Coordinates of C-alpha atoms and ligand atoms in Angstrom, one line a residue:
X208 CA -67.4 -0.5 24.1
X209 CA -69.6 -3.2 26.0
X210 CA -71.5 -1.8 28.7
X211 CA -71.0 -2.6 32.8
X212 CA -72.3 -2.6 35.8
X213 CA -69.7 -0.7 37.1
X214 CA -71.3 2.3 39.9
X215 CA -68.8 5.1 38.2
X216 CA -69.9 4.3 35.1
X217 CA -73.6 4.2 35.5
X218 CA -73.5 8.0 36.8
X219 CA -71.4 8.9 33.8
X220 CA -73.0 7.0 31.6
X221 CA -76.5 9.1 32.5
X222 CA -74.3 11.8 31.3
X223 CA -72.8 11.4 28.5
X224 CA -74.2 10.2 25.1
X225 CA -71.8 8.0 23.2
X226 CA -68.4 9.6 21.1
X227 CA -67.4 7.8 18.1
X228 CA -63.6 7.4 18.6
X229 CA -61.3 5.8 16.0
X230 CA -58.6 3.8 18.4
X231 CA -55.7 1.4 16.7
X232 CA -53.9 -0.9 18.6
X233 CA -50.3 -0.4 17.1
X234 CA -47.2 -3.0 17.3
X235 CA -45.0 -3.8 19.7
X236 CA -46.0 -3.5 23.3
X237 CA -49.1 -1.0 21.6
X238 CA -51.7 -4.3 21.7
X239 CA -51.4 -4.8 25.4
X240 CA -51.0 -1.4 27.0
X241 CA -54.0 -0.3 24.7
X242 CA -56.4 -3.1 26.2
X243 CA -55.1 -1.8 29.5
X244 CA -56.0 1.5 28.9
X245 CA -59.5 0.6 27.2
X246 CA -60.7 -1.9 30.1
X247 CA -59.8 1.2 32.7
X248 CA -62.2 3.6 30.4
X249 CA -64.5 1.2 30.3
X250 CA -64.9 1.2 34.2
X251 CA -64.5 4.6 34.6
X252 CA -67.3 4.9 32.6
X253 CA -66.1 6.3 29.6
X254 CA -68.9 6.8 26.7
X255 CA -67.1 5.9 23.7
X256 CA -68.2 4.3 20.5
X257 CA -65.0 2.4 19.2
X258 CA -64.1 2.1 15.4
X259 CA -60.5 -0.2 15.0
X260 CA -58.8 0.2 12.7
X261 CA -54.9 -1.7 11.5
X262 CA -51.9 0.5 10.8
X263 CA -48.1 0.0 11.0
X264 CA -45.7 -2.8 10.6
X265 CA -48.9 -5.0 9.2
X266 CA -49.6 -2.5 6.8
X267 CA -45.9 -1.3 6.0
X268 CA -45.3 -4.8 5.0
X269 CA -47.7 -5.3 2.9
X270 CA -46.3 -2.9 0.5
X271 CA -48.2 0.2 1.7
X272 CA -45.3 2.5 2.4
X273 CA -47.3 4.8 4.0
X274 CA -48.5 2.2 7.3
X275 CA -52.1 3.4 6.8
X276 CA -54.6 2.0 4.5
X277 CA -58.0 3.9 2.7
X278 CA -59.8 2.8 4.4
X279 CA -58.9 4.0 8.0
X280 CA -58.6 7.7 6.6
X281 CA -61.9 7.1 6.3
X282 CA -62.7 6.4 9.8
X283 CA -60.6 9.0 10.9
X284 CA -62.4 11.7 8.5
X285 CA -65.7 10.5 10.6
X286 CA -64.8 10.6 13.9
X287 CA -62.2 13.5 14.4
X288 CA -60.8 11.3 17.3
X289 CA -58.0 9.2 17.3
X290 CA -56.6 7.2 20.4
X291 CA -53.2 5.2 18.9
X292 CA -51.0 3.4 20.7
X293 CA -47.4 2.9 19.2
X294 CA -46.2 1.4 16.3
X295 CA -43.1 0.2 14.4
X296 CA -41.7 2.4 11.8
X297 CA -39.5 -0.3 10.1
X298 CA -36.1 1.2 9.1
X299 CA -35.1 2.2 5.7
X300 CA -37.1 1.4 2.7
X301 CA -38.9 4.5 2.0
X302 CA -41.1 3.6 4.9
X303 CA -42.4 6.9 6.1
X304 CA -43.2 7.7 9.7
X305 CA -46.9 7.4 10.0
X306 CA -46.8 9.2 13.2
X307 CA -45.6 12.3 10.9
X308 CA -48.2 10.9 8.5
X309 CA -50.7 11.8 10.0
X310 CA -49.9 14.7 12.1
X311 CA -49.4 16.7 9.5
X312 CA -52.6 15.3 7.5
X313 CA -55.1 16.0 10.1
X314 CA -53.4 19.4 10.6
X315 CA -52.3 18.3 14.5
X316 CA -50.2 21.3 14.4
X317 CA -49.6 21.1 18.4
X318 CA -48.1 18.4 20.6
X319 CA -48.9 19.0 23.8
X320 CA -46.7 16.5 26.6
X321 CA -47.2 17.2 30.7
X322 CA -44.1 15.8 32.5
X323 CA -44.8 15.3 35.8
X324 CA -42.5 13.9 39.0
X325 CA -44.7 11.7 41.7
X326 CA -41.8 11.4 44.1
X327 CA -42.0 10.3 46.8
X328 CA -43.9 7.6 45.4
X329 CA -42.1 7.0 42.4
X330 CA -38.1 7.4 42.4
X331 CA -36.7 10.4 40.3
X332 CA -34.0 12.4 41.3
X333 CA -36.1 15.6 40.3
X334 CA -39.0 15.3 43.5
X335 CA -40.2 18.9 42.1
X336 CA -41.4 18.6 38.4
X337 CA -44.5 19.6 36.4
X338 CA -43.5 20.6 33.1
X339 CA -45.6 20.7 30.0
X340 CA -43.7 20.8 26.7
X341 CA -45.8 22.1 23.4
X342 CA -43.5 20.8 21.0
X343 CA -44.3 22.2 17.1
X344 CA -45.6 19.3 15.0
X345 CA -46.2 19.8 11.8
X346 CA -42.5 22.1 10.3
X347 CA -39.1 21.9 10.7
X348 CA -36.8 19.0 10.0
X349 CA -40.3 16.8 10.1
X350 CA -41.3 18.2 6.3
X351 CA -39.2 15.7 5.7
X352 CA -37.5 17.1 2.6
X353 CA -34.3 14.6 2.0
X354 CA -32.1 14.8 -0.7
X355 CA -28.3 12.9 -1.4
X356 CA -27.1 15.8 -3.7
X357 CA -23.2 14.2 -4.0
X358 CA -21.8 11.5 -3.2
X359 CA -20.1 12.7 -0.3
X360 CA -23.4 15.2 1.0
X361 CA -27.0 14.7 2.1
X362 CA -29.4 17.4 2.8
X363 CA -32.6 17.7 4.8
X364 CA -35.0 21.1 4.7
X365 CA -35.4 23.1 8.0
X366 CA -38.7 24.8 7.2
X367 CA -40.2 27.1 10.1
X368 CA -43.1 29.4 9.0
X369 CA -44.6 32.5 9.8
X370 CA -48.6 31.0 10.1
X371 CA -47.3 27.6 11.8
X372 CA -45.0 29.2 15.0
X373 CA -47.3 31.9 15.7
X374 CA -50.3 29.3 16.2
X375 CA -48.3 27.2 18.1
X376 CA -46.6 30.0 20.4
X377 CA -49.9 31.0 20.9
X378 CA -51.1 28.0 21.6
X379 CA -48.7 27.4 24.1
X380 CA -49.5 31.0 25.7
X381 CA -53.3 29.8 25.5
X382 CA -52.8 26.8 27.1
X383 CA -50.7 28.4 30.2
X384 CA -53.7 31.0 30.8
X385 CA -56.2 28.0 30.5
X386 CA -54.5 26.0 33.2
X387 CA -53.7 28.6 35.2
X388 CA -49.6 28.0 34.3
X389 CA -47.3 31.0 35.0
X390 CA -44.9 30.9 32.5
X391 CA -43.6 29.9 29.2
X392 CA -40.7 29.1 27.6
X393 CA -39.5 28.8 24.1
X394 CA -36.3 26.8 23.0
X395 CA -34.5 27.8 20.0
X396 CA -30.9 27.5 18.6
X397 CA -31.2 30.9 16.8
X398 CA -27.4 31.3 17.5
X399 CA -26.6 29.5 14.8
X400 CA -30.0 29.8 12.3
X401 CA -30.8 33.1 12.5
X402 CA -33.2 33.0 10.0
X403 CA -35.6 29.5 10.9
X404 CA -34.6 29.3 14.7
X405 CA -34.5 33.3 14.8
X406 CA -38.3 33.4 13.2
X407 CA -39.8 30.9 16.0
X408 CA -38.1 33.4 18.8
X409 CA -39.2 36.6 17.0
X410 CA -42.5 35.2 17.0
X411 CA -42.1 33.7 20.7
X412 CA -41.4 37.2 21.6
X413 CA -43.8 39.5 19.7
X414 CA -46.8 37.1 20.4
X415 CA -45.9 37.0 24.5
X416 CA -46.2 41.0 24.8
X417 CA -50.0 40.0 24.2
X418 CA -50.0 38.2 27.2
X419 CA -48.8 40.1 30.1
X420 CA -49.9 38.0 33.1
X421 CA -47.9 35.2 32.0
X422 CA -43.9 35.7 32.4
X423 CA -41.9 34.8 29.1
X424 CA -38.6 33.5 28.8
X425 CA -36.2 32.1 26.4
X426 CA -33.2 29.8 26.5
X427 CA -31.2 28.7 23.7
X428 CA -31.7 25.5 23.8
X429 CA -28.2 23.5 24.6
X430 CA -28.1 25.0 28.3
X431 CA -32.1 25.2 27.9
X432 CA -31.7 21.4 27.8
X433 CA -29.1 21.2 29.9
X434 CA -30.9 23.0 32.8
X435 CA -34.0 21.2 32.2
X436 CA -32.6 18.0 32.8
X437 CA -30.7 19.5 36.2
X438 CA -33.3 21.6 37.3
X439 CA -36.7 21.0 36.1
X440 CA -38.4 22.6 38.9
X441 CA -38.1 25.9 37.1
X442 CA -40.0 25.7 34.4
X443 CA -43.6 25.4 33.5
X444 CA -44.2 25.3 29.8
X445 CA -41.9 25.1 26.9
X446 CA -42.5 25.8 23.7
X447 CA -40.3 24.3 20.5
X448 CA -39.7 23.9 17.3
X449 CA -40.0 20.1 16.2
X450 CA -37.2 18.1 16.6
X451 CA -36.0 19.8 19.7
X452 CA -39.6 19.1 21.3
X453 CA -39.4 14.9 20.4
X454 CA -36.0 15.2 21.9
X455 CA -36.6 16.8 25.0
X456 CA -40.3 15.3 25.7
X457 CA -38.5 12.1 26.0
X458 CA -35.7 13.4 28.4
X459 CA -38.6 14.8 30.5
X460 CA -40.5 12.4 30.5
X461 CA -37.6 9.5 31.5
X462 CA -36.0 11.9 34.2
X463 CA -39.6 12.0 35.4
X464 CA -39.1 8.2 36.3
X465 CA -39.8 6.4 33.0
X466 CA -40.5 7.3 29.7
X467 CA -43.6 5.1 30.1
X468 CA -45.5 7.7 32.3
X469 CA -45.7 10.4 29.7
X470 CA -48.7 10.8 27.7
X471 CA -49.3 13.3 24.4
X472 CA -52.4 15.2 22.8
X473 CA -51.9 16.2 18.9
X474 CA -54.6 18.5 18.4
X475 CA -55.5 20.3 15.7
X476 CA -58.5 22.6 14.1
X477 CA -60.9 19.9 13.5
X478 CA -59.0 16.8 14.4
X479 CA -56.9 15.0 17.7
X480 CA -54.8 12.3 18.1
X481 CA -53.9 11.1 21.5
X482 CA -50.7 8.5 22.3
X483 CA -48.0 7.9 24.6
X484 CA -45.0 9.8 24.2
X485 CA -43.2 6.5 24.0
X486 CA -42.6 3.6 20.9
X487 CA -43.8 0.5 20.7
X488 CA -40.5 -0.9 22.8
X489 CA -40.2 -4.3 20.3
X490 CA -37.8 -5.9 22.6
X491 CA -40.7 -5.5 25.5
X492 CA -43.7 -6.8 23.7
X493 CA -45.9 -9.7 24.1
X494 CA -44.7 -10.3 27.7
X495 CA -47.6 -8.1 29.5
X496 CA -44.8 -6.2 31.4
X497 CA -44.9 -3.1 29.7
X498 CA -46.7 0.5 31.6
X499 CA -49.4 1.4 30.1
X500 CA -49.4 4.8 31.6
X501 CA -48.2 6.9 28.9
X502 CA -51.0 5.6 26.8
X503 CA -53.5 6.1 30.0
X504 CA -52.6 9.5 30.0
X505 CA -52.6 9.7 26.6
X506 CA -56.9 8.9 26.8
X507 CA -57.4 11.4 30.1
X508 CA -56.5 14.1 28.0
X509 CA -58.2 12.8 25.0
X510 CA -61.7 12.4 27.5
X511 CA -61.1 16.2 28.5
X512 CA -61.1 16.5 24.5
X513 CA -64.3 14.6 23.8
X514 CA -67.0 16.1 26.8
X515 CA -66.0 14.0 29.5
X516 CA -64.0 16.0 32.0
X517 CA -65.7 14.1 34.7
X518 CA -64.3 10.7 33.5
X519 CA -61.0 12.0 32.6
X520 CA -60.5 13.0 36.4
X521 CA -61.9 9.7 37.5
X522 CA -59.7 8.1 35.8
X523 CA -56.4 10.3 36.6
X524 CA -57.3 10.6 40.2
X525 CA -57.5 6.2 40.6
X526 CA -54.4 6.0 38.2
X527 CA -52.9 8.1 40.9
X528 CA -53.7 6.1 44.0
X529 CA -52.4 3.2 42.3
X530 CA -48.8 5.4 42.1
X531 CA -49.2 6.5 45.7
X532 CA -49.9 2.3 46.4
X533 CA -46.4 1.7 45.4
X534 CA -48.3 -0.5 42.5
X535 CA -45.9 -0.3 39.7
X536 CA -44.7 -2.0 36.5
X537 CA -41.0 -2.9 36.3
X538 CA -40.0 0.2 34.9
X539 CA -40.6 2.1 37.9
X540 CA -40.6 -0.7 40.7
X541 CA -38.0 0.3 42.8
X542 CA -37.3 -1.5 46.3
X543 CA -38.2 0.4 48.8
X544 CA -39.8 2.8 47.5
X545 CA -42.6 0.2 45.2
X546 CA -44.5 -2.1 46.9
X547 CA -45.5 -4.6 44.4
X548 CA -44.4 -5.2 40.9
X549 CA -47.4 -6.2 38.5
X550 CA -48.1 -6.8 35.0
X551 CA -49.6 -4.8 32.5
X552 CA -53.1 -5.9 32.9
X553 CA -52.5 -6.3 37.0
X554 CA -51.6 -2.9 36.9
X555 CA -54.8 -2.2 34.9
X556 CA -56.8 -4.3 37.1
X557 CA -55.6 -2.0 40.3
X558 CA -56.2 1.2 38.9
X559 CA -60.0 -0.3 37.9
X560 CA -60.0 -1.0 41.5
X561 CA -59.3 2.4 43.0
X562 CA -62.5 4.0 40.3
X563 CA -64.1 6.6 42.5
X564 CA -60.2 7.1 44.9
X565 CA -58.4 10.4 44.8
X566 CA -54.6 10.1 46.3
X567 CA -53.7 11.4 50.0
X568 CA -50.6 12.5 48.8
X569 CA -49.9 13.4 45.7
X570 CA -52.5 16.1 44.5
X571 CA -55.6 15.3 43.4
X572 CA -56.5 16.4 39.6
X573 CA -59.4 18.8 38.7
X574 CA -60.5 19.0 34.9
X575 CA -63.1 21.3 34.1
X576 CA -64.9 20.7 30.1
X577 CA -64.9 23.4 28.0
X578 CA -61.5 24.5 28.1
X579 CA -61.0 23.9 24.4
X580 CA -58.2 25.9 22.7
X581 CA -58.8 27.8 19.4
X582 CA -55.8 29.6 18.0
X583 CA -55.5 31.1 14.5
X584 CA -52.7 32.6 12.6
X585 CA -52.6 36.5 11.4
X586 CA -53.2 37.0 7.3
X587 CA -49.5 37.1 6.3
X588 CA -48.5 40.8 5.3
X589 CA -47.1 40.6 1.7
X590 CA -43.7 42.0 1.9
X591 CA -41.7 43.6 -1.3
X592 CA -39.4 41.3 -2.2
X593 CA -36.6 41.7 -4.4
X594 CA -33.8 39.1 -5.7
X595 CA -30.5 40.3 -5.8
X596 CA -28.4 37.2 -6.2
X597 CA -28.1 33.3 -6.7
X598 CA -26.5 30.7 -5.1
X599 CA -25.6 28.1 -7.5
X600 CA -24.9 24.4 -5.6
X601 CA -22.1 22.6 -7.7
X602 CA -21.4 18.7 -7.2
X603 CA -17.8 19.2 -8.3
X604 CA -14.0 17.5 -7.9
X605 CA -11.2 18.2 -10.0
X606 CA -10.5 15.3 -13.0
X607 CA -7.7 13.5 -10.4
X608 CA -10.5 13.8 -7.3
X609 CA -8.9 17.0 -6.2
X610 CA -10.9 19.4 -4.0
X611 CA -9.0 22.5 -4.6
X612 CA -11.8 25.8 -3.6
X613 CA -9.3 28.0 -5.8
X614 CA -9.3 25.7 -9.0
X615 CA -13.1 25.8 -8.8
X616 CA -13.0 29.5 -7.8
X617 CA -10.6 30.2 -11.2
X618 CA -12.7 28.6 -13.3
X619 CA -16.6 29.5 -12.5
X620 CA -15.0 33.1 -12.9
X621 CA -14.8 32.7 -16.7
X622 CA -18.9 32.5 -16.5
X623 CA -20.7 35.5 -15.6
X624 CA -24.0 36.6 -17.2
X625 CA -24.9 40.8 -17.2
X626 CA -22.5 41.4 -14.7
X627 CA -24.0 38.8 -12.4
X628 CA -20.8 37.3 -11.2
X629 CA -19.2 34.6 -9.0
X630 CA -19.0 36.6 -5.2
X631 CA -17.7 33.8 -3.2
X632 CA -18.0 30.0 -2.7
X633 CA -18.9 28.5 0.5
X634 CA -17.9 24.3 1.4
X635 CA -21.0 23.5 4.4
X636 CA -21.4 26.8 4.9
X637 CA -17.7 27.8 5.6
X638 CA -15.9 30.8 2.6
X639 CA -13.8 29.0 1.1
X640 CA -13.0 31.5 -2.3
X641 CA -11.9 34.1 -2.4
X642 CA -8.8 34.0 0.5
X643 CA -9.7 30.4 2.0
X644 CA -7.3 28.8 4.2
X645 CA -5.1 25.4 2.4
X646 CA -5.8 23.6 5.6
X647 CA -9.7 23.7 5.1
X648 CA -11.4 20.6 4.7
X649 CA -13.9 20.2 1.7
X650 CA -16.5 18.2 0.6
X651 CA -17.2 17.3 -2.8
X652 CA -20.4 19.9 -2.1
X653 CA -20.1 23.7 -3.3
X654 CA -22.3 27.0 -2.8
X655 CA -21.2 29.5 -5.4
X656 CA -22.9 32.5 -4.7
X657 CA -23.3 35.1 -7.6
X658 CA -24.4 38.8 -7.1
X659 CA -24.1 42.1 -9.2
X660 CA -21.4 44.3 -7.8
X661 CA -23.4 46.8 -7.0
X662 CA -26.1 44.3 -5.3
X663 CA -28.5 45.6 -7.5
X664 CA -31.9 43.4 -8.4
X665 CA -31.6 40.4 -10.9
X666 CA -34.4 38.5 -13.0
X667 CA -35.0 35.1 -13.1
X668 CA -34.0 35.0 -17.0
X669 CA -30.5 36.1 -15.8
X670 CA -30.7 33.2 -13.5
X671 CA -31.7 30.9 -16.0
X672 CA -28.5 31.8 -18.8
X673 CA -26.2 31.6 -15.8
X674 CA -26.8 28.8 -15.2
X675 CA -26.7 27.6 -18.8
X676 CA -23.9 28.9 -19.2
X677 CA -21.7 27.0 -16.0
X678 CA -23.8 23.6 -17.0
X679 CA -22.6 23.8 -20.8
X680 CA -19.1 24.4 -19.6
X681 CA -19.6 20.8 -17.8
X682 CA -20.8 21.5 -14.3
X683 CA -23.1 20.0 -12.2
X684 CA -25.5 22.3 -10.9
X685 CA -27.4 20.4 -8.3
X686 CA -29.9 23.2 -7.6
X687 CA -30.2 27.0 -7.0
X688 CA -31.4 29.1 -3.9
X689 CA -32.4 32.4 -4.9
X690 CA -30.9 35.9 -2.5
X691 CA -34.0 37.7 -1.7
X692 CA -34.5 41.0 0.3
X693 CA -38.0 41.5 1.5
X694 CA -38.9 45.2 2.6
X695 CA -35.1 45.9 1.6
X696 CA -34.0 43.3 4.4
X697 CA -31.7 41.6 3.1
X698 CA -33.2 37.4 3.9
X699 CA -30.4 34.9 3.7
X700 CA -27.6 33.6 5.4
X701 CA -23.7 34.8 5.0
X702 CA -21.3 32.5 4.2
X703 CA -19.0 31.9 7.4
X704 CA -16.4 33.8 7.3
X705 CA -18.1 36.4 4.6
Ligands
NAD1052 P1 -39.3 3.1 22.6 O1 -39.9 4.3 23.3 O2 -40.2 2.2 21.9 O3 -38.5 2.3 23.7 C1 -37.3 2.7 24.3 C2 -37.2 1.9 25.7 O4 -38.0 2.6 26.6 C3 -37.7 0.5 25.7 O5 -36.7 -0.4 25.4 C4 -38.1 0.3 27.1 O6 -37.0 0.1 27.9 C5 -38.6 1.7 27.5 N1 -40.1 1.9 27.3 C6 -40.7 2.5 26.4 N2 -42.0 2.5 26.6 C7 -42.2 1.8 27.7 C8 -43.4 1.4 28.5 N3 -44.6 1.7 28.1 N4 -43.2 0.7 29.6 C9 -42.0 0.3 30.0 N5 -40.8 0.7 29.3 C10 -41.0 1.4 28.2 O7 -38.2 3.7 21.6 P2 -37.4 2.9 20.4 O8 -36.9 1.6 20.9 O9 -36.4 3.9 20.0 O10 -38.4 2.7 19.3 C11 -39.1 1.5 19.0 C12 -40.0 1.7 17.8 O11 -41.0 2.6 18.2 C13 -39.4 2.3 16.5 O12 -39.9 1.6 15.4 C14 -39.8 3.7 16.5 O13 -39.9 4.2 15.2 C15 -41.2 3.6 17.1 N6 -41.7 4.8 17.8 C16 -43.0 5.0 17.6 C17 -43.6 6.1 18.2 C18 -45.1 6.3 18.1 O14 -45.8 5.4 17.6 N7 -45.6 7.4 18.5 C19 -42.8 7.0 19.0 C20 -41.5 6.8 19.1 C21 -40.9 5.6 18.5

């Protein structure tokens, strides 16, 4: 970063020794709000020592299906420090998200997204709102497992585990005592899966008995969601499994005012990423009208990150002034309540202005350094675990297209192995053999689940000649879950109905 003249920076500057940072400008609307965001550094003072480096759409379509060349892993490896701004995942074509990417390859295990009202000054219907959401960033859906197993059924893993929700429960619990929150809460839908859902809550709820002076809650998360969109004011932080955390950081962020406000830390052991919560808004770019504030906010917490605590509030403090100004990109120009609607780099240009301001109104924002998070996992306890069952997954119709759940029942009967024998078939989940109703729908997609009577342990060899056995007599086996118990608990899911 060139250097200025600037006053603000020249007494951070006598501060702060340069940071190498790795910063990539995205697609979309990423190129301009970026420059925005740099030039406003820049005058705050901001000591940073810029490498660039090109991912996304450019990179996608040159073939790399990944969006990220060698090359900038490499930068990334040196300087631990990533500032992005959004970029286009094109659709379909095995293009995988490098957002995902590279979450999960730096180990960014927490996504950390503030959501904060600045009525009056900028219209919301929620005046009262300062929510942080820690969304889970590495598990769940994200692994990314997809499979088409039939032609009528596709199939993507849910995998929660033990080492990943406790560090980011107690990251979330860490975070709350470092900025002096009051509560947390944790989203799940462990209703319905008791087992990945149920292990976040279990988790949620053992790890918040070690932190007494912060109150703990949990919601499942359709009226969670529901209730945070109505009435925001009531919670503080909220912790979530993956999916449910990209969902709702958007809805917070947007009921905030605009999506565009929001900004997001990834953070990790060795390693942080900083963005806006936002995309790269195609339809928006290359007319310098998008808000760069998500991305702003984005680098506040990233200076915090770096050393720089006293930029970071420099920063967030004049970017607040210019909200209280009723300066404000088309997003969230209202009349009446906006005074002037300004481009992207007019909009930088005013916060630059207001270096060394604090709002009247609105609070004024305090970062102390040194408040970095470290959060590990417990050694996993070995449990005993035991098989006592197989569930086979059949891609099967009868020879005229037929999907008849007793036909299939009848006939996988014939083929036991050792007294390990068909117990029930499930169509998505729903026990459909023995005693299923006629008026059941069914997919072309079948879980035949085969036990001992007695439930008694099986090997992996009896596995194996089952399922010999029901592939010779001409059935696709698509693939096989094993029943486990661990500690005699027995660790699966009934069939509906069972
Ligand atoms: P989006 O967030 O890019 O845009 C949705 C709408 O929100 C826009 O049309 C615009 O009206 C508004 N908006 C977003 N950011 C704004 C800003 N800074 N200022 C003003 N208005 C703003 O969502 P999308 O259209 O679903 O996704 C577009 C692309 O972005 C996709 O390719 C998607 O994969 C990608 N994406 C990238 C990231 C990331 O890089 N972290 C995150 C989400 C989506």
């Amino acid at each position: 970063m060139q250097t200025s003249t600037n006053s603000a920076q020249t007494s951070a500057s006598a501060t702060h020794t340069k940071v190498p940072i790795t910063v990539a400008y995205g697609d979309g609307i990423g190129p301009e709000i970026m420059e925005a965001t740099l030039r406003i550094l820049e005058a705050a003072g901001a000591q940073l020592d810029i490498e660039e480096i090109e991912i996304g759409e450019k990179v996608y379509l040159k073939g790399n299906t990944a969006g990220i060349a060698p090359q900038a892993w490499d930068s990334l490896r040196r300087t631990k420090v990533f500032l992005k701004a959004p970029i286009t995942t094109p659709q379909g074509g095995g293009f995988k998200s490098l957002n995902v990417t590279t979450r999960k390859t730096l180990g960014l295990f927490s996504n950390v997204r503030p959501c904060v009202s600045y009525h009056p000054f900028v219209s919301t219907k929620h005046p009262v709102m300062d929510v942080v959401i820690i969304r889970e960033n590495e598990e769940d859906l994200y692994a990314g497992i997809e499979h088409q197993q039939t032609d009528e059924v596709t199939q993507c893993l849910k995998l929660i585990s033990r080492p990943g929700t406790e560090k980011i429960v107690r990251y979330a619990f860490e975070y709350a005592r470092a900025y002096g929150r009051k509560k947390v809460t944790c989203f799940t839908k462990d209703n319905i899966m008791k087992l990945t859902d149920g292990l976040f809550h279990k988790i949620f709820d053992e790890i918040a008995t070690e932190y007494p002076d912060i109150e703990n809650e949990h919601w499942i998360i359709d009226i969670g969601a529901a209730k945070l969109a109505d009435s925001p004011e009531n919670f503080d932080v909220i912790v979530m499994p993956n999916l449910y955390g990209d969902v709702l950081s958007d809805v917070a962020a947007q009921i905030t005012g605009s999506v565009g406000l929001a900004g997001s830390a990834n953070i990790g052991e060795g390693f942080a990423m900083f963005e806006a919560i936002h995309g790269s808004a195609p339809r928006r770019a290359g007319q310098n009208v998008a808000n760069p504030s998500g991305l702003l906010l984005g680098a506040v917490q990233m200076l915090v990150y770096i050393g720089q605590a006293d930029v970071a509030e420099k920063v967030h403090n004049a970017w607040l002034k210019t909200m209280e100004d009723g300066i404000h990109t088309y997003d969230i120009f209202k009349e009446g309540t906006s005074k002037e609607k300004v481009s992207t780099s007019d909009f930088a240009s005013a916060v630059i202005a207001r270096v060394g301001q604090k709002p009247s109104t609105l609070k004024a924002v305090k970062y102390e350094g040194g408040k970095s998070i470290k959060v590990t996992s417990s050694p996993t306890k070995k449990g005993k675990k035991e098989t006592i069952g197989v569930d086979l997954f059949l891609h099967w119709t009868e020879a005229n297209g037929g999907k008849d759940p007793n036909v299939l029942g009848e006939s996988l009967k014939q083929y036991g192995y050792n007294g390990l024998n068909l117990k029930m078939i499930t169509n998505r989940g729903l026990k459909v053999y023995p005693d299923g109703f006629p008026e059941t729908f069914c997919t072309d997609h079948w879980r035949c689940r085969y036990q001992k009577a007695d439930e008694s342990p099986i090997t992996h060899k009896e596995i194996v000649e089952l399922m010999r056995l029901v592939t010779e007599a001409g059935f696709d086996v698509i693939k096989t879950e094993n029943l486990c118990t661990f500690d005699g608990v027995k660790s699966y899911s009934l069939g509906q109905g069972q």
